[in-house]
């Protein structure tokens, strides 16, 4: 086996993991499977693209690569802006659609369906604005550095992996050590009861959207930097996201990340042994296996 | 001119009615039972491909081509889709309702992938051509040919409609309603919710397979790109617009939404320069997405809405009660 598959798997897996954290949080706290979550990945990537092109236009110096990386300061700056914009987008969609459905006490499945409609709208809007032609943050080429043991990675890839680790630890600490994290867990246990004891449920809902969309945006920027930016990039990740969220156990942040890595590695192995054209089926196979063997996932509790 | 107009009218209606079949299938799953299927395109594709394999003449370089009669193909397509629906249902129906949604989404992605990659069976990206069309001997006379094809679709829809109406009003259909409205009460009456849901899901999937098969034989050519997630979305829009839980609504919604879709496609073709058409087509999808969300928010019951009372007995009972009540009111 080519050890490089391991590296590819880890990188795809960390993107899937970051996205799956958002899916698992919306699922456990807002209680529905959000089919529009993949679109936050694509929108995040395109927000960053738009902002970084604008910055590059204003000042060419921002485009000169930093150290060993392929991008200039315009990308980190625009990534931060994009995280905020994607969070805003999620809040907007919630205000226009999901919040109203919650107020009408719509059933879970109406929410799922609405998210399906929102996903299509957001994706096609992106296709309308940016066309379906692939885009890139930087045209610079990078040389992969040997890491030993036959593994190679470009500086961009190593930075992405490190960022993913930092973010997962941060989100885990946020959920377990802070007041808002405790509120979030309380709402996911029992929404009515936590409202009764004085937890601001609406604030929790807003936090979930901003956090989920922000992480999705980071995953989108990573995917855009390491692969390419397309309107369908989020849609193509949707099934792996769901597979990872369910494999990790709904509501578990470390579970989502670990399961994301598992799905990513499984995809890389499938590319090695079965063929690249079957990559998209891996998530489905994992999903079916989890539902058959352990529907509550690795870290989930049985219902 | 008028002949062409009638010809186009027939073509339009025939296409709309193939969507109406999918809509009827979804109505069994969602409208009657409350099961969410995000993989309609997958089940339709299974029906289309199975029927195409069964009925096309033997082809070199490709498995199948069994040259069987069209009706066998339709039946086979429906059965294959029903079997897959049964398996997926058996896996997820016991779990939370949105697990089924996620699993069906996976089916659609996987079927699409199989259609693209299993070239020896599905013809890969080029698809399968030369699918026999009903009344092919009449192809020389376009008007008669399209009228006959429309006739076939009308017969299929009528039979399906009558069968489904009967099913909805049967004890089986009433149990489905009962489970959807109050699962605990239905369980207390000794009805196995899982079993009934699974049956409804398989029947709905089979109808979608039939729709795919019928459509494939009407167009005469299938390829993976006919079965993108967009199709799932269109069928959902049709059912929601027409009114879920109502079979007439499903058919009406299919014709209406397909009409809107065709009209907006025409507008896009007319209004935008050729270079911008692909871009404008995505705007068309944005419109239909916004419309679906708006309907969910503003008029979740659709145009016709659901028939609340499906039992004949209850209808009689309530009118009898009304008659009894009349003399009791004091006369002035």
XYZ file of C-alpha atoms in Angstrom:
635
model
C 0.000 0.000 0.000
C 1.136 3.485 -0.774
C 1.586 5.320 2.548
C 0.601 8.512 0.800
C -3.016 7.282 0.870
C -2.817 7.715 4.640
C -1.936 11.391 4.279
C -4.665 12.002 1.688
C -7.166 10.265 3.924
C -6.189 12.322 6.957
C -6.562 15.561 5.016
C -9.963 14.733 3.485
C -10.957 13.298 6.840
C -10.186 16.483 8.728
C -12.355 18.485 6.297
C -15.181 15.976 6.687
C -14.717 16.081 10.451
C -14.966 19.876 10.638
C -18.151 19.782 8.566
C -19.573 16.873 10.543
C -19.216 18.799 13.818
C -21.715 21.323 12.457
C -24.067 18.572 11.300
C -23.926 16.801 14.630
C -24.532 20.031 16.590
C -27.553 21.061 14.472
C -28.834 17.527 14.717
C -28.559 17.239 18.483
C -29.584 20.777 19.432
C -31.983 21.888 16.683
C -33.078 18.295 16.184
C -33.074 17.881 12.435
C -30.741 16.608 9.724
C -29.675 19.739 7.894
C -29.231 18.996 4.195
C -28.162 22.605 3.658
C -25.032 22.208 5.774
C -22.893 21.299 2.772
C -23.805 24.624 1.204
C -22.151 26.478 4.102
C -18.926 24.756 3.039
C -19.291 25.989 -0.543
C -20.468 29.467 0.451
C -17.610 29.768 2.921
C -15.088 28.888 0.230
C -16.595 31.392 -2.219
C -16.881 34.145 0.411
C -13.166 33.722 1.078
C -12.458 33.711 -2.663
C -14.398 36.943 -3.191
C -12.792 38.720 -0.230
C -9.281 37.550 -1.030
C -9.581 38.614 -4.682
C -10.833 42.000 -3.528
C -7.906 42.324 -1.089
C -5.468 41.262 -3.768
C -6.921 43.900 -6.078
C -6.509 46.601 -3.436
C -2.981 45.678 -2.517
C -0.908 43.275 -4.555
C 1.530 42.826 -1.661
C -1.074 40.759 0.199
C -0.825 38.129 -2.516
C 2.891 37.367 -2.113
C 3.194 33.945 -0.490
C 3.962 33.799 3.218
C 7.021 31.650 3.948
C 6.604 28.112 2.623
C 2.859 28.435 1.926
C 1.202 28.957 -1.427
C -0.963 31.896 -0.328
C -0.380 35.452 0.858
C -1.857 37.308 3.818
C -5.005 37.908 1.806
C -6.192 34.335 2.421
C -5.986 34.186 6.248
C -7.610 37.638 6.463
C -10.359 36.708 4.031
C -10.877 33.360 5.782
C -11.664 35.189 9.028
C -14.061 37.507 7.184
C -15.606 34.506 5.417
C -16.208 32.703 8.731
C -18.146 35.742 9.933
C -20.063 36.008 6.638
C -20.947 32.306 6.603
C -22.156 32.571 10.195
C -24.263 35.535 9.093
C -25.635 33.516 6.183
C -26.649 30.717 8.536
C -28.394 33.208 10.829
C -30.156 34.707 7.803
C -31.384 31.304 6.607
C -32.540 30.556 10.150
C -34.395 33.875 10.407
C -36.064 33.435 7.011
C -36.825 29.738 7.107
C -35.962 27.442 9.999
C -36.817 29.883 12.774
C -40.245 30.497 11.293
C -40.854 26.772 10.921
C -39.829 26.269 14.562
C -42.264 29.005 15.563
C -44.996 27.196 13.634
C -44.018 24.014 15.470
C -43.330 22.248 12.182
C -42.421 18.570 12.446
C -38.832 17.356 12.150
C -39.416 16.177 8.649
C -40.767 19.540 7.471
C -37.510 21.054 8.706
C -35.519 18.411 6.818
C -37.494 19.151 3.685
C -37.043 22.895 4.078
C -33.299 22.352 4.479
C -33.376 20.362 1.250
C -35.058 23.303 -0.503
C -32.619 25.756 1.061
C -29.676 23.602 -0.078
C -30.825 23.660 -3.677
C -31.487 27.393 -3.606
C -28.121 28.237 -2.056
C -26.203 25.957 -4.401
C -27.869 27.217 -7.544
C -27.437 30.808 -6.423
C -23.721 30.137 -6.086
C -23.683 28.594 -9.540
C -25.485 31.657 -10.877
C -23.082 34.141 -9.303
C -19.757 32.370 -9.833
C -20.681 29.918 -12.673
C -19.728 26.251 -12.333
C -16.132 26.805 -13.485
C -13.609 25.664 -10.837
C -11.640 28.423 -9.095
C -8.456 28.530 -6.989
C -7.103 30.772 -4.246
C -3.618 30.689 -5.601
C -1.953 29.438 -8.729
C 1.341 28.769 -6.947
C 2.633 25.223 -7.048
C 3.951 23.539 -3.935
C 6.463 20.816 -3.498
C 5.557 18.104 -1.006
C 8.141 17.700 1.742
C 9.122 14.222 2.907
C 7.982 13.518 6.472
C 9.662 10.151 6.808
C 8.156 6.703 6.438
C 7.345 7.429 2.797
C 4.863 10.147 3.781
C 4.901 13.466 2.006
C 2.873 16.588 2.583
C 2.884 20.145 1.308
C 3.182 22.956 3.876
C -0.441 23.909 3.077
C -1.605 20.412 3.959
C 0.299 20.355 7.248
C -1.062 23.749 8.212
C -4.612 22.574 7.444
C -4.213 19.471 9.570
C -2.831 21.488 12.475
C -5.665 24.013 12.163
C -8.248 21.225 12.203
C -6.750 19.770 15.396
C -6.696 23.188 17.087
C -10.306 23.892 16.108
C -11.607 20.538 17.322
C -9.888 20.965 20.685
C -11.247 24.504 20.925
C -14.827 23.438 20.152
C -14.559 20.558 22.587
C -13.342 22.913 25.337
C -16.083 25.396 24.446
C -18.726 22.722 24.859
C -17.364 21.219 28.054
C -15.808 24.141 29.933
C -17.806 27.297 29.207
C -21.221 28.567 30.241
C -22.550 28.685 26.679
C -21.267 25.137 26.110
C -23.145 23.912 29.162
C -26.265 25.702 27.930
C -25.889 24.029 24.550
C -25.641 20.616 26.113
C -28.626 21.366 28.313
C -30.742 22.389 25.314
C -29.734 19.236 23.490
C -30.894 17.188 26.505
C -34.250 18.890 26.900
C -35.209 22.134 25.250
C -38.355 22.918 27.279
C -36.741 22.183 30.594
C -33.668 24.273 29.842
C -35.970 27.142 28.833
C -37.741 26.793 32.165
C -34.545 26.998 34.191
C -33.632 30.251 32.492
C -31.303 29.249 29.666
C -31.595 31.600 26.703
C -32.586 28.995 24.089
C -32.500 31.503 21.240
C -28.940 32.440 22.064
C -28.014 28.758 22.041
C -29.663 28.353 18.630
C -27.719 31.317 17.275
C -24.479 29.934 18.688
C -25.097 26.562 17.067
C -25.637 28.151 13.659
C -22.621 30.446 13.847
C -20.359 27.709 15.206
C -21.518 25.083 12.680
C -21.375 27.440 9.729
C -18.014 28.846 10.827
C -16.446 25.392 10.999
C -18.030 24.516 7.655
C -16.478 27.665 6.217
C -13.027 26.637 7.482
C -13.528 23.212 5.897
C -14.541 24.946 2.676
C -11.461 27.187 2.651
C -9.276 24.136 3.335
C -10.910 22.205 0.500
C -10.561 25.232 -1.750
C -6.896 25.618 -0.883
C -5.947 21.948 -1.179
C -8.280 20.848 -3.986
C -10.397 23.420 -5.797
C -13.475 25.616 -5.371
C -16.669 24.507 -7.115
C -20.352 25.198 -6.403
C -20.869 21.447 -5.879
C -17.983 20.976 -3.417
C -20.322 21.102 -0.421
C -22.946 18.908 -1.978
C -20.349 16.240 -2.743
C -19.270 16.281 0.906
C -22.827 16.012 2.254
C -23.072 12.224 2.366
C -19.632 11.839 4.028
C -20.699 14.510 6.556
C -23.847 12.605 7.491
C -21.989 9.302 7.595
C -19.395 10.826 9.923
C -21.978 12.508 12.168
C -23.893 9.244 12.582
C -20.773 7.085 12.929
C -19.405 9.422 15.586
C -22.676 9.433 17.464
C -25.097 12.336 17.202
C -24.088 15.184 19.480
C -20.491 14.108 20.050
C -17.868 16.581 18.795
C -14.808 14.318 19.263
C -16.885 11.515 17.742
C -17.658 13.593 14.654
C -13.980 14.442 14.159
C -12.776 10.878 14.696
C -15.496 9.518 12.419
C -14.613 12.161 9.839
C -11.032 10.866 9.842
C -12.305 7.281 9.558
C -14.505 8.180 6.565
C -11.642 10.101 4.968
C -9.181 7.228 5.441
C -11.737 4.716 4.153
C -12.210 6.861 1.047
C -8.472 7.031 0.490
C -8.157 3.243 0.876
C -11.048 2.728 -1.555
C -9.277 4.941 -4.074
C -6.181 2.774 -3.667
C -7.792 -0.629 -3.843
C -11.113 -0.293 -5.642
C -10.729 2.720 -7.891
C -11.215 6.459 -7.666
C -14.579 6.320 -9.415
C -16.133 4.518 -6.431
C -14.971 7.015 -3.846
C -18.431 8.569 -3.364
C -19.966 5.208 -2.463
C -17.668 4.711 0.542
C -19.690 7.034 2.764
C -22.869 5.163 1.866
C -21.316 1.798 2.704
C -20.117 3.154 6.054
C -23.563 4.623 6.718
C -25.299 1.317 6.006
C -22.811 -0.584 8.185
C -23.278 1.810 11.107
C -27.062 1.642 10.852
C -26.869 -2.152 10.764
C -24.369 -2.713 13.544
C -24.468 0.261 15.882
C -27.145 2.845 14.978
C -26.228 5.068 17.932
C -22.691 5.483 16.583
C -19.342 5.212 18.354
C -19.939 7.722 21.140
C -23.710 8.031 21.001
C -26.215 6.833 23.516
C -28.972 4.443 22.422
C -32.360 6.157 22.177
C -49.151 24.260 -37.368
C -52.065 23.017 -35.346
C -50.850 19.451 -35.806
C -47.499 20.461 -34.338
C -49.230 22.235 -31.494
C -51.277 19.157 -30.662
C -48.118 17.088 -30.964
C -46.314 19.343 -28.513
C -49.322 19.327 -26.202
C -49.298 15.529 -26.212
C -45.572 15.409 -25.541
C -45.904 17.898 -22.698
C -48.799 16.027 -21.089
C -47.112 12.644 -21.490
C -43.984 13.920 -19.744
C -46.077 15.574 -17.036
C -47.949 12.325 -16.457
C -44.731 10.337 -16.029
C -43.879 12.798 -13.253
C -47.398 12.351 -11.913
C -46.636 8.627 -11.441
C -43.531 9.490 -9.373
C -45.656 11.934 -7.430
C -48.250 9.243 -6.693
C -45.474 6.988 -5.425
C -44.139 9.736 -3.170
C -47.654 10.373 -1.959
C -47.870 6.799 -0.677
C -44.613 7.299 1.230
C -44.916 10.872 2.420
C -48.561 11.850 2.025
C -50.093 8.736 3.522
C -47.339 7.485 5.783
C -45.076 10.418 6.583
C -41.864 8.771 5.344
C -39.339 11.189 3.907
C -37.575 10.042 0.740
C -34.702 12.175 -0.570
C -33.656 9.545 -3.082
C -36.567 9.606 -5.521
C -34.158 10.004 -8.436
C -32.395 6.796 -7.367
C -35.555 4.695 -7.307
C -36.728 6.153 -10.625
C -33.337 5.351 -12.129
C -33.461 1.754 -10.867
C -36.833 1.264 -12.563
C -35.645 2.860 -15.791
C -32.398 0.878 -15.997
C -33.930 -2.474 -15.078
C -36.706 -2.044 -17.613
C -34.237 -0.937 -20.271
C -32.021 -3.988 -19.618
C -34.977 -6.336 -19.845
C -36.497 -4.980 -23.044
C -33.661 -3.761 -25.279
C -32.375 -6.132 -27.942
C -29.145 -7.994 -27.194
C -26.170 -5.644 -27.423
C -22.499 -6.371 -27.825
C -20.199 -5.036 -25.054
C -23.052 -4.757 -22.613
C -24.681 -7.223 -20.281
C -28.342 -7.868 -20.960
C -30.601 -6.789 -23.681
C -33.101 -9.591 -23.076
C -35.535 -8.353 -25.718
C -38.585 -8.998 -23.533
C -42.016 -7.385 -23.930
C -42.387 -3.826 -22.630
C -44.868 -4.808 -19.936
C -42.382 -7.309 -18.478
C -39.829 -4.495 -18.366
C -42.208 -2.187 -16.518
C -43.080 -4.881 -14.019
C -39.413 -5.756 -13.519
C -38.458 -2.109 -13.025
C -41.185 -1.623 -10.450
C -40.267 -4.807 -8.581
C -36.555 -3.985 -8.496
C -37.194 -0.495 -7.120
C -39.641 -1.894 -4.574
C -37.048 -4.442 -3.434
C -34.378 -1.759 -2.892
C -36.914 0.429 -1.087
C -37.784 -2.533 1.127
C -34.142 -3.154 2.025
C -33.425 0.499 2.820
C -36.655 0.726 4.781
C -35.836 -2.413 6.762
C -32.521 -0.831 7.682
C -33.758 2.568 8.834
C -37.495 2.664 9.517
C -37.033 1.578 13.125
C -34.656 4.490 13.719
C -35.265 8.238 13.811
C -37.296 9.617 10.928
C -34.425 11.586 9.405
C -32.135 8.540 9.252
C -34.398 7.309 6.466
C -33.931 10.634 4.699
C -30.148 10.369 4.954
C -30.145 6.728 3.822
C -32.345 7.442 0.782
C -30.056 10.334 -0.100
C -27.228 7.802 -0.018
C -29.204 5.496 -2.333
C -29.578 8.275 -4.895
C -25.853 9.082 -4.800
C -24.884 5.409 -5.046
C -27.308 4.599 -7.867
C -25.977 7.586 -9.794
C -22.441 6.313 -9.233
C -23.336 2.776 -10.336
C -25.067 4.088 -13.466
C -21.918 6.040 -14.326
C -19.346 3.369 -13.513
C -20.850 -0.044 -14.255
C -20.312 0.458 -17.955
C -20.817 -3.193 -18.839
C -24.362 -3.052 -17.497
C -25.578 0.533 -17.698
C -23.586 1.848 -20.639
C -21.751 4.309 -18.346
C -22.095 8.013 -19.065
C -23.522 7.300 -22.522
C -26.503 5.454 -21.086
C -28.739 3.026 -22.913
C -30.365 3.829 -26.217
C -32.866 2.112 -28.494
C -35.274 1.359 -25.681
C -38.387 0.029 -27.434
C -41.248 2.514 -27.465
C -44.876 1.479 -27.293
C -46.618 1.624 -30.717
C -43.265 1.925 -32.480
C -45.002 0.777 -35.683
C -46.896 4.079 -35.711
C -43.729 6.180 -35.542
C -44.253 7.187 -39.169
C -47.255 9.281 -38.163
C -46.029 11.600 -35.379
C -49.478 12.816 -34.370
C -51.040 9.376 -34.032
C -47.896 8.118 -32.316
C -47.912 10.836 -29.668
C -51.667 10.507 -29.155
C -51.309 6.771 -28.561
C -48.424 7.313 -26.170
C -50.440 9.848 -24.238
C -53.264 7.312 -24.201
C -50.967 4.709 -22.633
C -49.947 7.150 -19.926
C -53.559 8.106 -19.234
C -54.480 4.439 -18.871
C -51.536 3.809 -16.521
C -52.336 6.875 -14.407
C -56.042 6.024 -14.233
C -55.396 2.443 -13.163
C -52.825 3.552 -10.609
C -55.091 6.291 -9.290
C -58.042 3.933 -8.861
C -55.865 1.312 -7.188
C -54.318 3.851 -4.806
C -57.659 5.434 -3.944
C -58.933 1.986 -3.106
C -55.831 1.258 -1.071
C -56.077 4.513 0.882
C -59.693 3.788 1.770
C -59.030 0.162 2.633
C -58.366 -0.921 6.208
C -54.666 -0.949 5.279
C -54.759 2.721 4.284
C -56.622 3.674 7.433
C -54.014 1.958 9.586
C -51.300 3.977 7.792
C -53.109 7.193 8.633
C -53.603 6.092 12.195
C -49.894 5.331 12.591
C -48.913 8.664 11.127
C -51.286 10.635 13.317
C -50.784 8.796 16.591
C -48.334 5.944 16.609
C -48.898 5.025 20.252
C -52.638 4.682 19.787
C -52.143 2.526 16.688
C -49.655 0.340 18.548
C -52.105 -0.020 21.397
C -54.628 -1.357 18.877
C -52.147 -4.046 17.923
C -50.936 -2.598 14.604
C -47.229 -3.048 13.931
C -46.106 0.406 12.856
C -42.803 -0.835 11.463
C -44.461 -3.442 9.254
C -47.039 -1.077 7.789
C -44.484 1.669 7.181
C -42.171 -0.767 5.475
C -44.966 -1.969 3.186
C -45.921 1.598 2.305
C -42.299 2.533 1.631
C -41.794 -0.474 -0.657
C -45.036 0.190 -2.559
C -44.119 3.844 -3.016
C -40.630 2.881 -4.204
C -42.138 0.381 -6.653
C -44.403 3.069 -8.111
C -41.389 5.344 -8.575
C -39.609 2.494 -10.350
C -42.622 2.061 -12.599
C -42.536 5.786 -13.362
C -38.877 5.524 -14.340
C -39.570 2.535 -16.575
C -42.546 4.202 -18.294
C -40.567 7.402 -18.825
C -37.595 5.503 -20.247
C -39.800 3.792 -22.806
C -41.462 7.043 -23.719
C -38.175 8.889 -24.328
C -36.378 5.840 -25.734
C -33.014 6.761 -24.215
C -31.643 6.968 -20.675
C -28.413 8.312 -19.206
C -27.178 8.955 -15.641
C -27.715 12.704 -15.953
C -31.487 12.188 -16.203
C -31.474 11.155 -12.559
C -29.727 13.973 -10.736
C -30.935 15.226 -7.320
C -32.830 17.896 -9.252
C -35.394 15.246 -10.199
C -36.029 14.409 -6.546
C -36.534 18.052 -5.870
C -38.971 18.546 -8.743
C -41.132 15.637 -7.611
C -41.196 17.012 -4.077
C -42.217 20.422 -5.349
C -44.992 18.794 -7.382
C -46.422 16.909 -4.420
C -46.185 19.844 -2.031
C -47.791 22.226 -4.524
C -50.606 19.835 -5.344
C -51.230 18.873 -1.746
C -49.647 15.856 -0.076
C -52.015 13.187 1.123
C -54.226 13.743 -1.888
C -53.819 11.607 -5.014
C -55.618 14.075 -7.266
C -53.415 16.796 -5.809
C -50.328 14.746 -6.696
C -51.406 14.542 -10.351
C -52.484 18.195 -10.512
C -49.221 19.322 -8.902
C -47.173 17.302 -11.382
C -48.877 18.900 -14.394
C -48.716 22.403 -12.883
C -45.083 22.324 -11.769
C -43.958 20.656 -14.987
C -45.816 23.389 -16.883
C -44.109 26.107 -14.844
C -40.765 24.390 -15.305
C -41.193 24.119 -19.090
C -42.411 27.711 -19.309
C -39.531 29.095 -17.253
C -37.061 27.019 -19.306
C -38.592 28.607 -22.406
C -38.266 32.054 -20.861
C -34.621 31.399 -19.987
C -33.936 30.241 -23.542
C -35.659 33.300 -24.964
C -34.404 36.017 -22.616
C -30.746 35.169 -22.097
C -27.984 35.122 -24.716
C -26.672 31.627 -25.552
C -23.479 32.120 -23.511
C -25.432 32.820 -20.332
C -27.988 30.020 -20.598
C -26.307 27.571 -18.230
C -26.072 30.352 -15.692
C -29.679 31.367 -16.133
C -30.799 27.746 -15.778
C -29.447 27.781 -12.223
C -31.626 30.818 -11.546
C -34.552 28.658 -12.585
C -33.623 26.194 -9.819
C -33.279 29.049 -7.332
C -36.837 30.118 -8.142
C -38.267 26.653 -7.626
C -36.293 26.235 -4.370
C -37.596 29.516 -3.006
C -41.110 28.545 -4.096
C -40.894 25.229 -2.237
C -39.705 26.903 0.970
C -42.407 29.561 0.628
C -45.121 26.934 0.249
C -43.791 25.043 3.273
C -44.006 28.261 5.265
C -47.226 29.747 3.956
C -49.445 26.972 2.730
C -48.060 23.649 3.897
C -51.179 21.820 2.792
C -50.787 22.608 -0.920
C -53.521 23.545 -3.395
C -55.911 20.679 -2.824
C -54.833 19.801 0.674
C -55.245 16.474 2.318
C -58.481 14.550 2.413
C -59.057 14.375 6.121
C -61.677 11.624 6.079
C -60.748 8.603 4.021
C -63.107 6.102 5.589
C -66.432 5.544 3.825
C -67.953 4.470 7.099
C -66.972 7.615 8.909
C -68.490 9.704 6.113
C -71.770 7.873 6.460
C -71.606 8.130 10.192
C -71.108 11.867 10.271
C -73.919 12.532 7.765
C -76.173 10.224 9.757
C -75.302 12.139 12.896
C -76.145 15.374 11.194
C -79.538 14.007 10.125
C -80.235 12.856 13.620
C -79.213 16.157 15.037
C -81.589 18.187 12.911
C -84.906 17.291 14.537
C -83.365 17.834 17.920
C -82.846 21.525 17.247
C -85.783 23.472 18.642
C -88.154 24.786 15.977
C -89.280 28.314 16.115
